[in-house]
Coordinates of C-alpha atoms in Angstrom, one line a residue:
M1 CA -10.9 -8.7 -7.0
A2 CA -12.5 -10.1 -3.9
G3 CA -16.1 -11.4 -3.6
S4 CA -18.4 -10.7 -0.7
P5 CA -17.0 -11.8 2.7
T6 CA -18.6 -15.0 3.9
A7 CA -17.9 -14.8 7.6
H8 CA -18.7 -11.9 9.9
P9 CA -15.5 -10.4 11.1
R10 CA -15.6 -8.0 14.0
I11 CA -14.4 -4.6 12.8
G12 CA -13.8 -1.6 15.0
V13 CA -14.1 1.9 13.5
L14 CA -12.3 4.5 15.6
A15 CA -15.2 6.7 16.7
L16 CA -13.7 9.5 18.6
Q17 CA -14.1 12.1 15.8
G18 CA -14.6 12.2 12.0
D19 CA -16.8 10.3 9.5
F20 CA -16.8 7.0 11.3
R21 CA -20.6 6.5 10.7
E22 CA -20.0 6.3 6.9
H23 CA -17.3 3.6 7.4
I24 CA -19.6 1.6 9.7
A25 CA -22.3 1.7 7.0
S26 CA -19.9 0.7 4.3
L27 CA -18.5 -2.3 6.2
T28 CA -21.9 -3.4 7.6
G29 CA -23.1 -3.5 4.0
L30 CA -20.3 -5.9 3.2
G31 CA -21.3 -8.3 5.9
A32 CA -19.0 -7.3 8.7
D33 CA -19.9 -7.0 12.4
V34 CA -18.9 -3.4 13.0
V35 CA -18.6 -1.6 16.3
P36 CA -17.5 1.9 17.3
L37 CA -14.0 1.8 19.0
R38 CA -13.6 4.3 21.8
R39 CA -11.9 2.4 24.7
P40 CA -8.6 0.5 24.8
E41 CA -10.2 -2.7 26.3
E42 CA -12.3 -3.0 23.1
I43 CA -9.3 -3.6 20.9
A44 CA -8.6 -7.2 21.9
S45 CA -11.9 -8.4 20.5
L46 CA -11.4 -6.9 17.0
D47 CA -10.4 -8.7 13.8
G48 CA -9.6 -5.4 12.1
V49 CA -9.8 -1.6 12.6
V50 CA -10.6 1.4 10.5
V51 CA -9.2 4.9 11.3
P52 CA -11.6 7.4 9.5
G53 CA -11.3 10.8 8.1
G54 CA -11.7 13.9 10.2
E55 CA -9.2 16.3 11.8
S56 CA -6.0 14.4 12.4
S57 CA -4.7 16.6 15.2
V58 CA -8.0 16.3 17.2
M59 CA -8.1 12.6 16.6
D60 CA -4.5 12.3 17.9
K61 CA -5.3 14.2 21.1
L62 CA -8.5 12.3 21.7
S63 CA -7.0 8.9 21.0
R64 CA -4.3 9.6 23.7
A65 CA -6.8 11.1 26.1
F66 CA -9.0 8.0 25.9
G67 CA -5.9 5.7 26.2
V68 CA -6.5 4.1 22.8
A69 CA -3.4 5.3 20.8
E70 CA -0.7 3.1 22.3
P71 CA -2.6 -0.2 22.6
L72 CA -4.0 0.3 19.1
A73 CA -0.5 1.0 17.7
E74 CA 0.8 -2.2 19.4
A75 CA -2.1 -4.3 18.0
I76 CA -1.5 -3.0 14.4
R77 CA 2.3 -3.7 14.7
G78 CA 1.2 -7.2 15.9
G79 CA -0.7 -7.8 12.7
L80 CA -4.2 -6.3 13.2
P81 CA -5.4 -5.5 9.7
T82 CA -6.0 -1.7 9.4
Y83 CA -7.4 0.8 6.9
G84 CA -7.1 4.5 7.3
T85 CA -8.7 7.3 5.1
C86 CA -7.6 10.9 4.9
A87 CA -6.9 11.9 8.5
G88 CA -6.6 8.1 9.2
M89 CA -3.7 8.0 6.7
I90 CA -2.0 10.7 8.7
M91 CA -2.7 8.9 12.0
L92 CA -1.1 5.7 10.6
S93 CA 1.9 7.4 9.0
S94 CA 5.3 7.4 10.7
R95 CA 6.0 11.0 9.8
I96 CA 3.9 14.2 9.3
A97 CA 4.8 17.2 7.1
A98 CA 3.0 20.4 8.1
G99 CA 1.6 18.9 11.3
I100 CA 0.7 21.1 14.2
P101 CA 3.2 21.4 17.1
G102 CA 3.2 18.3 19.2
Q103 CA 1.1 16.3 16.8
Q104 CA 1.8 12.5 17.1
T105 CA 0.9 9.5 15.1
L106 CA 0.5 5.8 15.6
D107 CA 3.7 5.3 13.6
V108 CA 2.7 2.0 11.8
L109 CA 3.1 3.0 8.2
D110 CA 6.6 3.9 6.7
T111 CA 5.4 7.1 5.0
T112 CA 5.8 10.8 5.3
V113 CA 2.4 12.4 4.8
R114 CA 1.7 16.1 4.3
R115 CA -1.5 17.4 5.9
N116 CA -3.9 19.5 3.9
A117 CA -1.7 19.0 0.8
F118 CA -4.4 20.4 -1.6
G119 CA -5.5 23.4 0.5
S120 CA -8.7 24.2 2.4
Q121 CA -12.1 22.5 2.3
N122 CA -13.0 24.8 -0.7
D123 CA -10.2 23.1 -2.7
S124 CA -11.9 19.7 -2.3
F125 CA -12.1 17.7 -5.6
E126 CA -13.1 14.4 -7.2
I127 CA -11.2 12.4 -9.8
D128 CA -11.1 8.9 -11.3
I129 CA -7.8 7.2 -10.7
P130 CA -6.7 4.0 -12.4
M131 CA -5.7 1.4 -9.7
P132 CA -5.1 -1.9 -11.4
E133 CA -4.6 -3.7 -8.0
L134 CA -8.3 -3.0 -7.3
G135 CA -9.7 -4.0 -10.7
D136 CA -10.2 -2.7 -14.3
A137 CA -12.5 0.2 -13.6
P138 CA -10.8 3.4 -12.2
V139 CA -11.5 4.4 -8.6
H140 CA -13.7 7.5 -8.1
A141 CA -11.8 9.4 -5.4
V142 CA -13.2 12.2 -3.3
F143 CA -10.5 14.4 -1.8
I144 CA -11.6 16.7 1.2
R145 CA -8.7 18.6 2.8
A146 CA -6.7 15.6 1.9
P147 CA -3.1 14.6 2.7
V148 CA -0.6 13.2 0.2
V149 CA 2.3 10.7 0.6
E150 CA 5.5 12.7 0.0
E151 CA 7.9 9.8 0.8
H152 CA 7.5 6.1 1.5
G153 CA 9.8 3.2 2.5
P154 CA 10.7 0.2 0.3
G155 CA 8.1 -2.0 2.0
V156 CA 5.3 0.3 1.0
E157 CA 3.3 -0.6 -2.2
V158 CA 1.7 2.3 -4.1
L159 CA -1.9 1.4 -5.0
G160 CA -2.8 4.8 -6.5
A161 CA -1.4 8.1 -7.6
L162 CA -2.7 11.3 -9.2
P163 CA -1.8 12.1 -12.9
D164 CA 1.1 14.3 -11.6
G165 CA 2.5 11.3 -9.7
Q166 CA 1.5 12.3 -6.2
V167 CA 0.9 9.1 -4.2
V168 CA -2.6 8.9 -2.6
A169 CA -3.1 5.2 -1.8
V170 CA -0.7 2.7 -0.3
Q171 CA -0.4 -0.6 1.5
Q172 CA 2.3 -2.0 3.8
G173 CA 1.6 -5.5 4.9
N174 CA -1.6 -5.4 7.0
V175 CA -2.0 -1.6 6.7
I176 CA -3.9 0.1 3.8
A177 CA -4.3 3.9 3.6
S178 CA -5.9 6.3 1.2
A179 CA -5.8 10.1 1.1
F180 CA -9.4 10.1 -0.2
H181 CA -12.8 8.9 1.0
P182 CA -14.2 5.8 -0.7
E183 CA -16.9 5.7 2.0
V184 CA -18.2 9.0 0.7
A185 CA -18.1 8.1 -2.9
G186 CA -19.9 4.7 -2.5
E187 CA -16.7 3.0 -3.7
D188 CA -16.4 -0.3 -1.8
R189 CA -13.2 -1.9 -3.3
F190 CA -10.9 -0.5 -0.6
H191 CA -13.2 -1.9 2.2
R192 CA -13.3 -5.2 0.3
R193 CA -9.5 -5.3 0.1
F194 CA -9.3 -4.5 3.8
L195 CA -11.8 -7.3 4.6
D196 CA -9.7 -9.7 2.5
L197 CA -6.8 -8.8 4.7
V198 CA -9.0 -9.5 7.8
H199 CA -10.0 -12.9 6.4
S200 CA -6.5 -14.0 5.6
A201 CA -5.0 -12.7 8.8

């Protein structure tokens, strides 16, 4: 497991909608230089990017309206380390099940992700999930109107799954995604893993 980052990488958190403030606080606490990302010209100066939780269809529309979606997708395909949570996982995925008509994604993660896989906000839940890749202690995962990975390509590593086998955390190269919210639970190991990617990029 990684130690605290020593440098101060510049991380952008997509700040068009959703819980971007929590990610900014988590990453700032780990020593990163964190900025809200809202305009396409800001992408070039970033060492990594986080796509937060929120409403994926709204985030999709706003990212296109602000002209961020396409250059961000190009940067991620070019190697920009990226972490997406909940709606961010949907945004990064190549395919959506139960998306709204016309909903698009950044198409940078070889997964099929189902929106609202566990039902409404009232069906939110918390669970401890063993994730050996992140250390011996289980990860306390908070699910809020969360998606689930229904299918994934051979290049996608499963980091975590529920007891019934449903995949809820993955990594493919420079892209990490979780269906749950570590930034809400005070769980910093996903952000540390992301920053490790940034430092080794």
